[in-house]
Tab-separated table of C-alpha atoms and ligand atoms in Angstrom:
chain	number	residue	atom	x	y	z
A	183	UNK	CA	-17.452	185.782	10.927
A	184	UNK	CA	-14.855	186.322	13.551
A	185	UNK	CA	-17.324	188.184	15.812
A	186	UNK	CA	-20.322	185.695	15.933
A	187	UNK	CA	-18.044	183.635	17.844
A	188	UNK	CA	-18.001	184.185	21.602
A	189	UNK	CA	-16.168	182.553	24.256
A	190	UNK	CA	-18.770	181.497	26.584
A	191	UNK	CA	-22.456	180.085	25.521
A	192	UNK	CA	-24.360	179.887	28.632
A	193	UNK	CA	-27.680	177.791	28.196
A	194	UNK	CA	-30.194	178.760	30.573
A	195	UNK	CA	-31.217	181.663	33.005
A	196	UNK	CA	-31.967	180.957	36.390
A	197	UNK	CA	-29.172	181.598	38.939
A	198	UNK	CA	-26.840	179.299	37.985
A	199	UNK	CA	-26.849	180.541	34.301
A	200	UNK	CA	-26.773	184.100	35.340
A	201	UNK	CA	-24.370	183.730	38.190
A	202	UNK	CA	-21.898	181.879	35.665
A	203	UNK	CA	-22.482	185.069	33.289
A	204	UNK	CA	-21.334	187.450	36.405
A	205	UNK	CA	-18.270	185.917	36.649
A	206	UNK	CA	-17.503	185.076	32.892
A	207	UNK	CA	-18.748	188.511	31.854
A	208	UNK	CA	-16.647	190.088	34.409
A	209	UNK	CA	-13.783	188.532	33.013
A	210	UNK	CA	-14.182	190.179	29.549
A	211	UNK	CA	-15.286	186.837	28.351
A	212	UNK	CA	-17.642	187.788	25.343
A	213	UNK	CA	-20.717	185.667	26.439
A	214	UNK	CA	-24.039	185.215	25.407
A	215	UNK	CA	-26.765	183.815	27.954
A	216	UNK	CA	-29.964	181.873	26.181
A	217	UNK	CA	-33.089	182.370	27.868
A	218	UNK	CA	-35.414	179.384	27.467
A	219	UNK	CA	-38.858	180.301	28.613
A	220	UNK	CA	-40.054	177.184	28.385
A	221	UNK	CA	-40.396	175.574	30.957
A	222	UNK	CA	-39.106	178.757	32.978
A	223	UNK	CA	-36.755	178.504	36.169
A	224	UNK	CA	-38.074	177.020	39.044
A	225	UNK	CA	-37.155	180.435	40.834
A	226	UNK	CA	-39.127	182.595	38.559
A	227	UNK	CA	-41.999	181.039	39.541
A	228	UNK	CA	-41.074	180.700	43.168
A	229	UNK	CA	-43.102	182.368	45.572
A	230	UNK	CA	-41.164	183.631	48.253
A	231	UNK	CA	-37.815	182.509	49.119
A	232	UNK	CA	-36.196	182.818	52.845
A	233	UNK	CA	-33.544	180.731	52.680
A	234	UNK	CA	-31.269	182.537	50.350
A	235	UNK	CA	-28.620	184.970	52.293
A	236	UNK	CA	-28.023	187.748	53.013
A	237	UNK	CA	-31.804	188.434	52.343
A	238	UNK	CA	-33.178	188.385	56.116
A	239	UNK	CA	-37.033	189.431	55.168
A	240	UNK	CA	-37.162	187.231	52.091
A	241	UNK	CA	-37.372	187.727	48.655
A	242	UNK	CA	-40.001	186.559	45.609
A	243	UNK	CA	-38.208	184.864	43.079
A	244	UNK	CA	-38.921	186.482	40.210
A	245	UNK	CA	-37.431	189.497	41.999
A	246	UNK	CA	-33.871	187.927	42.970
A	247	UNK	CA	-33.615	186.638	39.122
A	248	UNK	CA	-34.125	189.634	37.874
A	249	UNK	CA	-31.441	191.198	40.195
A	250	UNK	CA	-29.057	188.571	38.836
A	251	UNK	CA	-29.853	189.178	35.320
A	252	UNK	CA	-29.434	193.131	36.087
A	253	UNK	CA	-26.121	192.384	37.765
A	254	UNK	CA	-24.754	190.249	34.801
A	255	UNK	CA	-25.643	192.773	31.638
A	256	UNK	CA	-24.518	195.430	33.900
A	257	UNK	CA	-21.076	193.317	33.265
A	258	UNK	CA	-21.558	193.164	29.374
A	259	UNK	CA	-23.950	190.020	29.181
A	260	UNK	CA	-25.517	189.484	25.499
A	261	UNK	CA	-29.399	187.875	25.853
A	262	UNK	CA	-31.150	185.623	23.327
A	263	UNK	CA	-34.780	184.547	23.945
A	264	UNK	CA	-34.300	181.499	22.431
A	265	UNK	CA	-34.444	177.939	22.744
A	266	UNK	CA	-31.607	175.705	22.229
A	267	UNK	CA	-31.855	172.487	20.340
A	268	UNK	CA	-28.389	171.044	19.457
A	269	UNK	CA	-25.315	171.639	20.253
A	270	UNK	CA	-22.577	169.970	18.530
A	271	UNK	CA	-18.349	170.227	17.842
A	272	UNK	CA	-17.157	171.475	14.326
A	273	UNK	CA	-13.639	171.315	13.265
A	274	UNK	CA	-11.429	173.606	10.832
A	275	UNK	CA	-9.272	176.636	10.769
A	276	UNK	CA	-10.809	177.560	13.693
A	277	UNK	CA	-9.740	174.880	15.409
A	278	UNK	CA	-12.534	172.880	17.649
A	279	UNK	CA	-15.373	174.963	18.506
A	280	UNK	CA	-18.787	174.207	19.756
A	281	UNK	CA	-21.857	175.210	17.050
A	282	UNK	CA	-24.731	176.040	19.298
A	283	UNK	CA	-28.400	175.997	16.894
A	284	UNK	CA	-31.318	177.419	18.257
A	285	UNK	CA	-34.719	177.631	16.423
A	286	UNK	CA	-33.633	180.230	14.378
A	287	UNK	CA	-29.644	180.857	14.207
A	288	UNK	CA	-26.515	179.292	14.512
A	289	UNK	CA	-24.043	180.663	17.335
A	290	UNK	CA	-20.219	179.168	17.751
A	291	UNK	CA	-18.415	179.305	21.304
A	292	UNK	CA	-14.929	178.435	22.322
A	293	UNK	CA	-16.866	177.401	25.845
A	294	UNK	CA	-20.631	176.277	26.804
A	295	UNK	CA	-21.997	176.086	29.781
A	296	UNK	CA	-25.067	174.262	30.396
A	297	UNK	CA	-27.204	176.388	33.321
A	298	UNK	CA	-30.859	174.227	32.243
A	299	UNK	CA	-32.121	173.011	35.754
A	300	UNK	CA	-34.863	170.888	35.876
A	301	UNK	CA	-38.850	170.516	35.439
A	302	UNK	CA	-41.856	169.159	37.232
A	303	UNK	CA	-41.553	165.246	37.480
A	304	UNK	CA	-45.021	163.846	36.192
A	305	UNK	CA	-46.938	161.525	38.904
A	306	UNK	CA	-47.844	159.013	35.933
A	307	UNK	CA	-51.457	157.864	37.179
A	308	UNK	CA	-54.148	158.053	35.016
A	309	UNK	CA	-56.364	161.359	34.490
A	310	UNK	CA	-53.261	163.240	34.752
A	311	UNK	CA	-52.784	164.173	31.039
A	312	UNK	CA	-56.523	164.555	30.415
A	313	UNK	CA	-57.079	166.688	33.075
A	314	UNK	CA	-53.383	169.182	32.488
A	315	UNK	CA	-54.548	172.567	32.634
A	316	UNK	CA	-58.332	171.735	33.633
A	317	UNK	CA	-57.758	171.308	37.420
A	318	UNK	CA	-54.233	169.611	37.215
A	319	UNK	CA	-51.424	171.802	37.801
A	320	UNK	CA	-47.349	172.010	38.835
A	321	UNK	CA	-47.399	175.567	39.668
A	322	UNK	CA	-49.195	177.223	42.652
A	323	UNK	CA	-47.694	180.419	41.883
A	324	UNK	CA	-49.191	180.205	37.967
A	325	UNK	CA	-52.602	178.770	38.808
A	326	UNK	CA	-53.327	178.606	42.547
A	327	UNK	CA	-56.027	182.086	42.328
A	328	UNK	CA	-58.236	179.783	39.907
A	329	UNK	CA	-59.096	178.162	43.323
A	330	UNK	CA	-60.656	180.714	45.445
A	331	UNK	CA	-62.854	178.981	48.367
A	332	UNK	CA	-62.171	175.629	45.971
A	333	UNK	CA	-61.368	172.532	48.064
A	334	UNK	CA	-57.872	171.212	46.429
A	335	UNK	CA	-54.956	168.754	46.684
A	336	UNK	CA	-51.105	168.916	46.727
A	337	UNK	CA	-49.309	165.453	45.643
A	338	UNK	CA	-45.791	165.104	47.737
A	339	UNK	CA	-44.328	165.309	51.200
A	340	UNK	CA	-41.068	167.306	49.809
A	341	UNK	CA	-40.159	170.764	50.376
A	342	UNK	CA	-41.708	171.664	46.931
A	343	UNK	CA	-44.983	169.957	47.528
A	344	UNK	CA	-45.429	171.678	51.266
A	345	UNK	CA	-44.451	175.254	50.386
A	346	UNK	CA	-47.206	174.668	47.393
A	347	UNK	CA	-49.205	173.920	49.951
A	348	UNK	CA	-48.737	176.601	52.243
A	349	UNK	CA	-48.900	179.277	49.339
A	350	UNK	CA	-52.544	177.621	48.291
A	351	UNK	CA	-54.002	178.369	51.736
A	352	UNK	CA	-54.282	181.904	49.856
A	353	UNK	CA	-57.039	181.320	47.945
A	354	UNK	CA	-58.327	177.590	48.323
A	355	UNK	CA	-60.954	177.075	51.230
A	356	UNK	CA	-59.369	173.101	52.037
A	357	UNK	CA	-55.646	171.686	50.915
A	358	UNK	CA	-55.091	167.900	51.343
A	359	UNK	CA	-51.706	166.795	51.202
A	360	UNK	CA	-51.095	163.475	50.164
A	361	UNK	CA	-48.075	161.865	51.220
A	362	UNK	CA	-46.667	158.665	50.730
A	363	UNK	CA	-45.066	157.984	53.889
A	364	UNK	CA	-46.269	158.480	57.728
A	365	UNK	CA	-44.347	161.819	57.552
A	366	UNK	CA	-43.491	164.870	55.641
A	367	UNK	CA	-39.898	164.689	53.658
A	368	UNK	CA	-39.804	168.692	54.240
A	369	UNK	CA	-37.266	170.509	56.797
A	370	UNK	CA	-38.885	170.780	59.924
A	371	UNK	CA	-39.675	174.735	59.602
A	372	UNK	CA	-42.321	174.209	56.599
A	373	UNK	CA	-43.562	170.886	57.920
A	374	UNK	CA	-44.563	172.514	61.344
A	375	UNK	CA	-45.885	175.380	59.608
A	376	UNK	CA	-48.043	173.091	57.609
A	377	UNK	CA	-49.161	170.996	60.522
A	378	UNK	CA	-50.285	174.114	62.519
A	379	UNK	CA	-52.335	175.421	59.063
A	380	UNK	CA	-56.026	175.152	59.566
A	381	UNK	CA	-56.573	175.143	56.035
A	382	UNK	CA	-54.382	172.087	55.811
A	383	UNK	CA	-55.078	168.406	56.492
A	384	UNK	CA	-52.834	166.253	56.290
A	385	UNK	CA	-53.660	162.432	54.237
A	386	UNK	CA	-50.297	160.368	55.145
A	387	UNK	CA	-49.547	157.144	53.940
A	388	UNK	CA	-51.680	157.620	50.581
A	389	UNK	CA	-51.133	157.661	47.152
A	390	UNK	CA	-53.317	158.922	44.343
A	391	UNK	CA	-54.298	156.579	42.088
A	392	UNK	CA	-56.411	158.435	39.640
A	393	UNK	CA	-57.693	161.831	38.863
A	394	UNK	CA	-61.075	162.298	37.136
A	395	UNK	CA	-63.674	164.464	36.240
A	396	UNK	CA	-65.699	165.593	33.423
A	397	UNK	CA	-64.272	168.844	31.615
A	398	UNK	CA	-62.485	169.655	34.591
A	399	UNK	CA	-61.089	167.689	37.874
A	400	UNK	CA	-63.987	166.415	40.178
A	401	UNK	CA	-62.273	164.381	42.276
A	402	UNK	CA	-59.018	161.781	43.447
A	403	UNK	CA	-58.905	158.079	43.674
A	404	UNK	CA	-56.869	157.403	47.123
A	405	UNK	CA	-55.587	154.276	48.033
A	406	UNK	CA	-54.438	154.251	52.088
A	407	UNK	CA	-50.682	152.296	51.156
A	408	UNK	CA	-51.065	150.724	55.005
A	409	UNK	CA	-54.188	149.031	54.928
A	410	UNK	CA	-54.929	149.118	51.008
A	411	UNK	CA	-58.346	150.692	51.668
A	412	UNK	CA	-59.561	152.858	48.548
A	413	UNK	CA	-61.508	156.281	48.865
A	414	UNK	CA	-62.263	159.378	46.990
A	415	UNK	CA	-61.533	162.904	47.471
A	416	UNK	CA	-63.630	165.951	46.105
A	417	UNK	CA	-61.778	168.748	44.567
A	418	UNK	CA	-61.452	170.665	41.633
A	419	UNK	CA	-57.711	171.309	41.670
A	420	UNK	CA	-54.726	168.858	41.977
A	421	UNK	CA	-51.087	169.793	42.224
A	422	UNK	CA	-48.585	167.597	41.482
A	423	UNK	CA	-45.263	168.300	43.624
A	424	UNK	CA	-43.421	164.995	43.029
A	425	UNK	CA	-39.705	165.739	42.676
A	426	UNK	CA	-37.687	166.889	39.207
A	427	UNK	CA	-36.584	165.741	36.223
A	428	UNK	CA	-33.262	167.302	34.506
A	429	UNK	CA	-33.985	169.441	31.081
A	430	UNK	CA	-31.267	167.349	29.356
A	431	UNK	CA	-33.002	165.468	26.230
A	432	UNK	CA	-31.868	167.480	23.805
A	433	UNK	CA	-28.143	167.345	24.696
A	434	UNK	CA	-28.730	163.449	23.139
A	435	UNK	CA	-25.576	161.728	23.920
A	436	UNK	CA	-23.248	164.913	23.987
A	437	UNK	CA	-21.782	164.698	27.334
A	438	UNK	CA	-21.339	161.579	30.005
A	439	UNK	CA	-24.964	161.631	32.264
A	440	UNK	CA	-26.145	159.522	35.312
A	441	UNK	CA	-28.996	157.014	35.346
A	442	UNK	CA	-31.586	159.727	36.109
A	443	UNK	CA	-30.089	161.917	33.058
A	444	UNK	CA	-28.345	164.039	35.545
A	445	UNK	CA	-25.025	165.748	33.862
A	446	UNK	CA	-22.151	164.353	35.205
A	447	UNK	CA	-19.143	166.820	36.388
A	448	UNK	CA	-15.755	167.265	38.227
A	449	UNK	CA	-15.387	169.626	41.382
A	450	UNK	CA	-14.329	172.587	38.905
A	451	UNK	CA	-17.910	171.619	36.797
A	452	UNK	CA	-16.239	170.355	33.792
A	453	UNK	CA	-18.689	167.855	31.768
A	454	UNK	CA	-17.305	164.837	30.075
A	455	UNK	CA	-16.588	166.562	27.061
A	456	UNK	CA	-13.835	169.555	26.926
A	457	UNK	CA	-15.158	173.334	27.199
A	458	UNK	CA	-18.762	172.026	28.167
A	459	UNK	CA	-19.679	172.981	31.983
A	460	UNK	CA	-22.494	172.022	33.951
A	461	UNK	CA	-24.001	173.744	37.182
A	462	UNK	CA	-26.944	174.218	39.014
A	463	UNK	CA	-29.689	171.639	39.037
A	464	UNK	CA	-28.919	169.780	35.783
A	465	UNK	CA	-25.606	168.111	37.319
A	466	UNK	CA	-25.519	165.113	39.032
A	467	UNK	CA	-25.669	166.060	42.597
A	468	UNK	CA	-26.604	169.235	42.943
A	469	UNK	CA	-27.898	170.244	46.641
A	470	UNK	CA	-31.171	171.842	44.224
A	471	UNK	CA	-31.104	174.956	46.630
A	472	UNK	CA	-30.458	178.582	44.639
A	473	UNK	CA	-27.548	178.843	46.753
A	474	UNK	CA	-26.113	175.824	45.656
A	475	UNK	CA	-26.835	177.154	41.750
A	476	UNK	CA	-25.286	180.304	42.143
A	477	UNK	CA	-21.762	178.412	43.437
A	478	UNK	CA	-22.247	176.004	41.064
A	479	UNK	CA	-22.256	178.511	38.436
A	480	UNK	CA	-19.461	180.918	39.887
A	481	UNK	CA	-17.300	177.759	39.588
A	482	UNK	CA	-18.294	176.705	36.015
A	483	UNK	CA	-17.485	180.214	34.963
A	484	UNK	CA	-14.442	180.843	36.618
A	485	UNK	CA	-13.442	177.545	34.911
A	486	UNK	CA	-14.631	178.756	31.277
A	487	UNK	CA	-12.830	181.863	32.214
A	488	UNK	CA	-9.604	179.578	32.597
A	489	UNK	CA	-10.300	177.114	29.789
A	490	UNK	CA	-10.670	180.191	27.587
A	491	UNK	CA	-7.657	181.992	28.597
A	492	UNK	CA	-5.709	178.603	28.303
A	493	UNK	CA	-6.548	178.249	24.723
A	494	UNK	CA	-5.846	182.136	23.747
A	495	UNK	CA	-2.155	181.388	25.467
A	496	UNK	CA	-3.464	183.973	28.133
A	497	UNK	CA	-3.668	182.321	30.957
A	498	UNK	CA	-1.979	183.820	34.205
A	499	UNK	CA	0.427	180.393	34.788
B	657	NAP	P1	-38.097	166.007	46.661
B	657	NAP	O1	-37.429	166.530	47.872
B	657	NAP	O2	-37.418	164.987	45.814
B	657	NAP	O3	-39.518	165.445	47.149
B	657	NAP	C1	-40.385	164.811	46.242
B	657	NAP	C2	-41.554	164.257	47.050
B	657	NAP	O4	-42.447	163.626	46.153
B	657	NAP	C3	-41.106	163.240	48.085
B	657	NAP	O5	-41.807	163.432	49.266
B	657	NAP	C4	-41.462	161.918	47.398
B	657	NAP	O6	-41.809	160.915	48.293
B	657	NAP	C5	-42.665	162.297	46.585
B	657	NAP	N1	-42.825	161.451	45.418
B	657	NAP	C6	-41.929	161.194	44.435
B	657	NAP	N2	-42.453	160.382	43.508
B	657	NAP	C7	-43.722	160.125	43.912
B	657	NAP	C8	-44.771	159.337	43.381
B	657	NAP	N3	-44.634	158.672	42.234
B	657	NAP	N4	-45.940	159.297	44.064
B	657	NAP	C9	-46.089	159.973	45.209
B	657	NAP	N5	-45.133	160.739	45.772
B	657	NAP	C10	-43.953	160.812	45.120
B	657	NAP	O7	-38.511	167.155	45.646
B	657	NAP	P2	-38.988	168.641	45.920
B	657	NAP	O8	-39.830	168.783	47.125
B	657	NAP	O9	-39.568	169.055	44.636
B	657	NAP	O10	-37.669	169.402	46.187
B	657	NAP	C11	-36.614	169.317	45.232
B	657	NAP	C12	-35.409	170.037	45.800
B	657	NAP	O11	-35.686	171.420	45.857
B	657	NAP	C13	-35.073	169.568	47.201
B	657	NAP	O12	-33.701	169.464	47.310
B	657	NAP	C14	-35.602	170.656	48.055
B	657	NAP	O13	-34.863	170.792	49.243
B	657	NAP	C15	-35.477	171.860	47.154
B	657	NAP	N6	-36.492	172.863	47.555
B	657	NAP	C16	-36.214	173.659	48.623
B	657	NAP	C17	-37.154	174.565	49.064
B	657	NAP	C18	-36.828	175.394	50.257
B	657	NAP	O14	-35.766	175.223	50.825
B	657	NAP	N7	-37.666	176.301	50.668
B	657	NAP	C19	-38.386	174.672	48.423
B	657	NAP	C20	-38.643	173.861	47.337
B	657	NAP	C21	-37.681	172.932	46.933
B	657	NAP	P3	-40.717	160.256	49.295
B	657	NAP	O15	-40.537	161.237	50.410
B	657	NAP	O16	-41.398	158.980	49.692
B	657	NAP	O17	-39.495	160.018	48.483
C-alpha cells in the first residue's frame, strides 16, 4: 500500500504541469503527472509560438510540450492518461492525505498540484451548438484545412482570435474578423500583421448575433454595435476566439476560487487548502502566457518540494 502513495499528484500537462514535475521530480519527489486529453493544452494545439525565450526562430507547440514532457521523465516522472474527477482528503494512520480518483483507479498523494489551464469560452448566440463541428470551430490548428478557398470568420479582437486568424489565411480564400470594439485587443505585432493581410478584412464594432445554416454553417447574423444596423455574412466556417474559461468544475468546492472560478493562490502558489497548489492558467491571475505557466509551476513545485520535506521532518531549516 505504502508505494501507491506518492508525494506529488500533478493534474494536468501543459507547461505548467510539466514544468512543476521538472522541479518536483528533480527533487526525488515520487510524482505522478495526469494527462487529461480532453480538452488538450492550449499549447498542444498552438501553432507556432515566438514569444517564448530563448527560442529566437520559434517553435510549434506541440513540439516545446513534448520537450517539457521529455525533460521531466528524463527526471523520473510517472504518466497516467487519465482523467481526474475528484479529489478529496482522507484521514487515518496515515495521517491526512489527499485521495485522487480518476475514471478508473484511486491514487493517494501527500501533495497535489493542480496544472488544468483553461478551455475555449463559448460565444452563447444561437446556432452555435447546432452548428459545433459542422462549420463552428475553437481550433484553427484542428480544423482550419477543412476550409481551403472557403470564405470564413474569426469571433474576437484578442491575441487568440488574431493569431487564429492569421494561421487561417493558410487555407481559407477570405477571413472576417469580427470585433467588438473600433480596435483589435491584440499586441501591436499581430494586429499590424493582420491589418497588412490581404486575406483579412477587418468588421469592427460588430457582434455576431446568430450562426445558421442547413447541415453545415451558411452564414452570420451581424449586428454593427454603433449604428444597430443588421447584415449577413456568407461563410461556411466560424471560429469562435472569445477568451477562456478555467477547467475547475470538478474540483466542486475543494479549494477557495474567484468569481470567474479562477483558483485562488499565495505568491508561493499555495491554494486555500494545505498541500493543494495551483499554477498556470487555472489561478486567479495568471499573465496566460507559457512563460508565465512554466514559473508558475517551478514555484508550485519547489513549494510541494518544501511542504513535502516539512512533513517527512526533512526539511533543510
Ligand atoms: P482575451 O485576451 O481575453 O480576448 C478575448 C477577446 O474576445 C476580446 O477581444 C474580447 O472583447 C472578445 N470577447 C469576449 N467575449 C465576447 C463576446 N461575448 N462577444 C464578442 N467578443 C467577445 O483572450 P485571448 O485572445 O483568448 O487570449 C487569452 C490570453 O492568452 C491572453 O492573455 C493572451 O495574451 C494570451 N495569448 C497570447 C498569445 C501570444 O502572445 N502570441 C496568443 C494567444 C493568446 P473585448 O476586447 O471587448 O474584451
Amino acid at each position: 500500500m505504502e508505494s501507491l502513495i506518492y508525494d506529488t499528484a500533478i493534474i494536468g500537462s501543459g507547461p505548467a504541469g510539466f514544468t512543476a514535475a521538472i522541479y518536483t521530480c528533480r527533487s526525488r519527489l515520487k510524482t505522478l503527472l495526469f494527462e487529461c486529453f480532453v480538452p488538450p493544452s492550449q499549447v498542444a494545439v498552438a501553432d507556432f509560438i515566438e514569444n517564448y525565450p530563448g527560442f529566437p526562430e520559434g517553435i510549434e507547440g506541440f513540439q516545446l510540450l513534448d520537450r517539457l514532457k521529455r525533460q521531466a521523465q528524463n527526471f523520473g516522472l510517472e504518466l497516467h492518461a487519465s482523467r481526474v474527477d475528484n479529489i478529496a482528503l482522507e484521514s487515518g494512520d496515515r495521517g491526512d492525505i489527499w485521495r485522487v480518483k480518476t475514471e478508473d483507479k484511486i491514487y493517494y498523494s501527500l501533495t497535489v498540484i493542480l496544472a488544468v489551464g483553461a478551455r475555449h469560452r463559448q460565444l452563447g448566440v444561437e446556432g452555435e451548438d447546432k452548428f459545433r463541428g459542422k462549420g463552428v470551430s475553437y481550433c484553427a490548428v484542428c480544423d482550419g484545412a477543412f476550409f481551403k478557398d472557403k470564405e470564413i470568420v474569426v469571433i474576437g479582437g484578442g491575441n487568440s482570435a488574431v493569431s487564429e486568424a492569421l494561421y487561417l489565411t493558410r487555407f481559407a480564400k477570405k477571413v472576417r474578423l469580427i470585433h467588438r470594439r473600433n480596435r483589435l485587443r491584440a499586441v501591436a505585432a499581430l494586429a499590424q500583421k493582420a491589418e497588412g493581410n490581404r486575406r483579412i478584412e477587418l468588421v469592427l464594432d460588430s457582434v455576431v448575433t446568430q450562426i445558421y445554416g442547413k447541415e453545415t454553417v451558411q452564414g452570420v447574423r451581424v449586428r454593427n454595435v454603433v449604428s444597430g444596423q443588421e447584415s449577413h455574412l456568407s461563410c461556411c466556417g466560424v471560429f469562435i476566439s472569445v477568451g477562456y474559461t478555467p477547467n475547475t468544475n470538478f474540483l466542486g468546492g475543494l479549494v477557495k476560487m474567484d468569481d470567474s472560478g479562477y483558483i485562488v493562490v499565495d505568491q508561493a502558489m499555495r491554494a486555500s487548502k494545505p498541500g493543494i497548489f495551483a499554477c498556470g492558467d487555472c489561478r486567479s491571475n495568471s499573465l496566460r502566457q507559457i512563460i508565465a505557466a512554466c514559473g508558475d509551476g517551478a514555484v508550485a513545485g519547489s513549494s510541494a518540494v518544501d511542504y513535502v520535506d516539512h512533513i517527512k521532518g526533512q526539511a533543510y531549516e
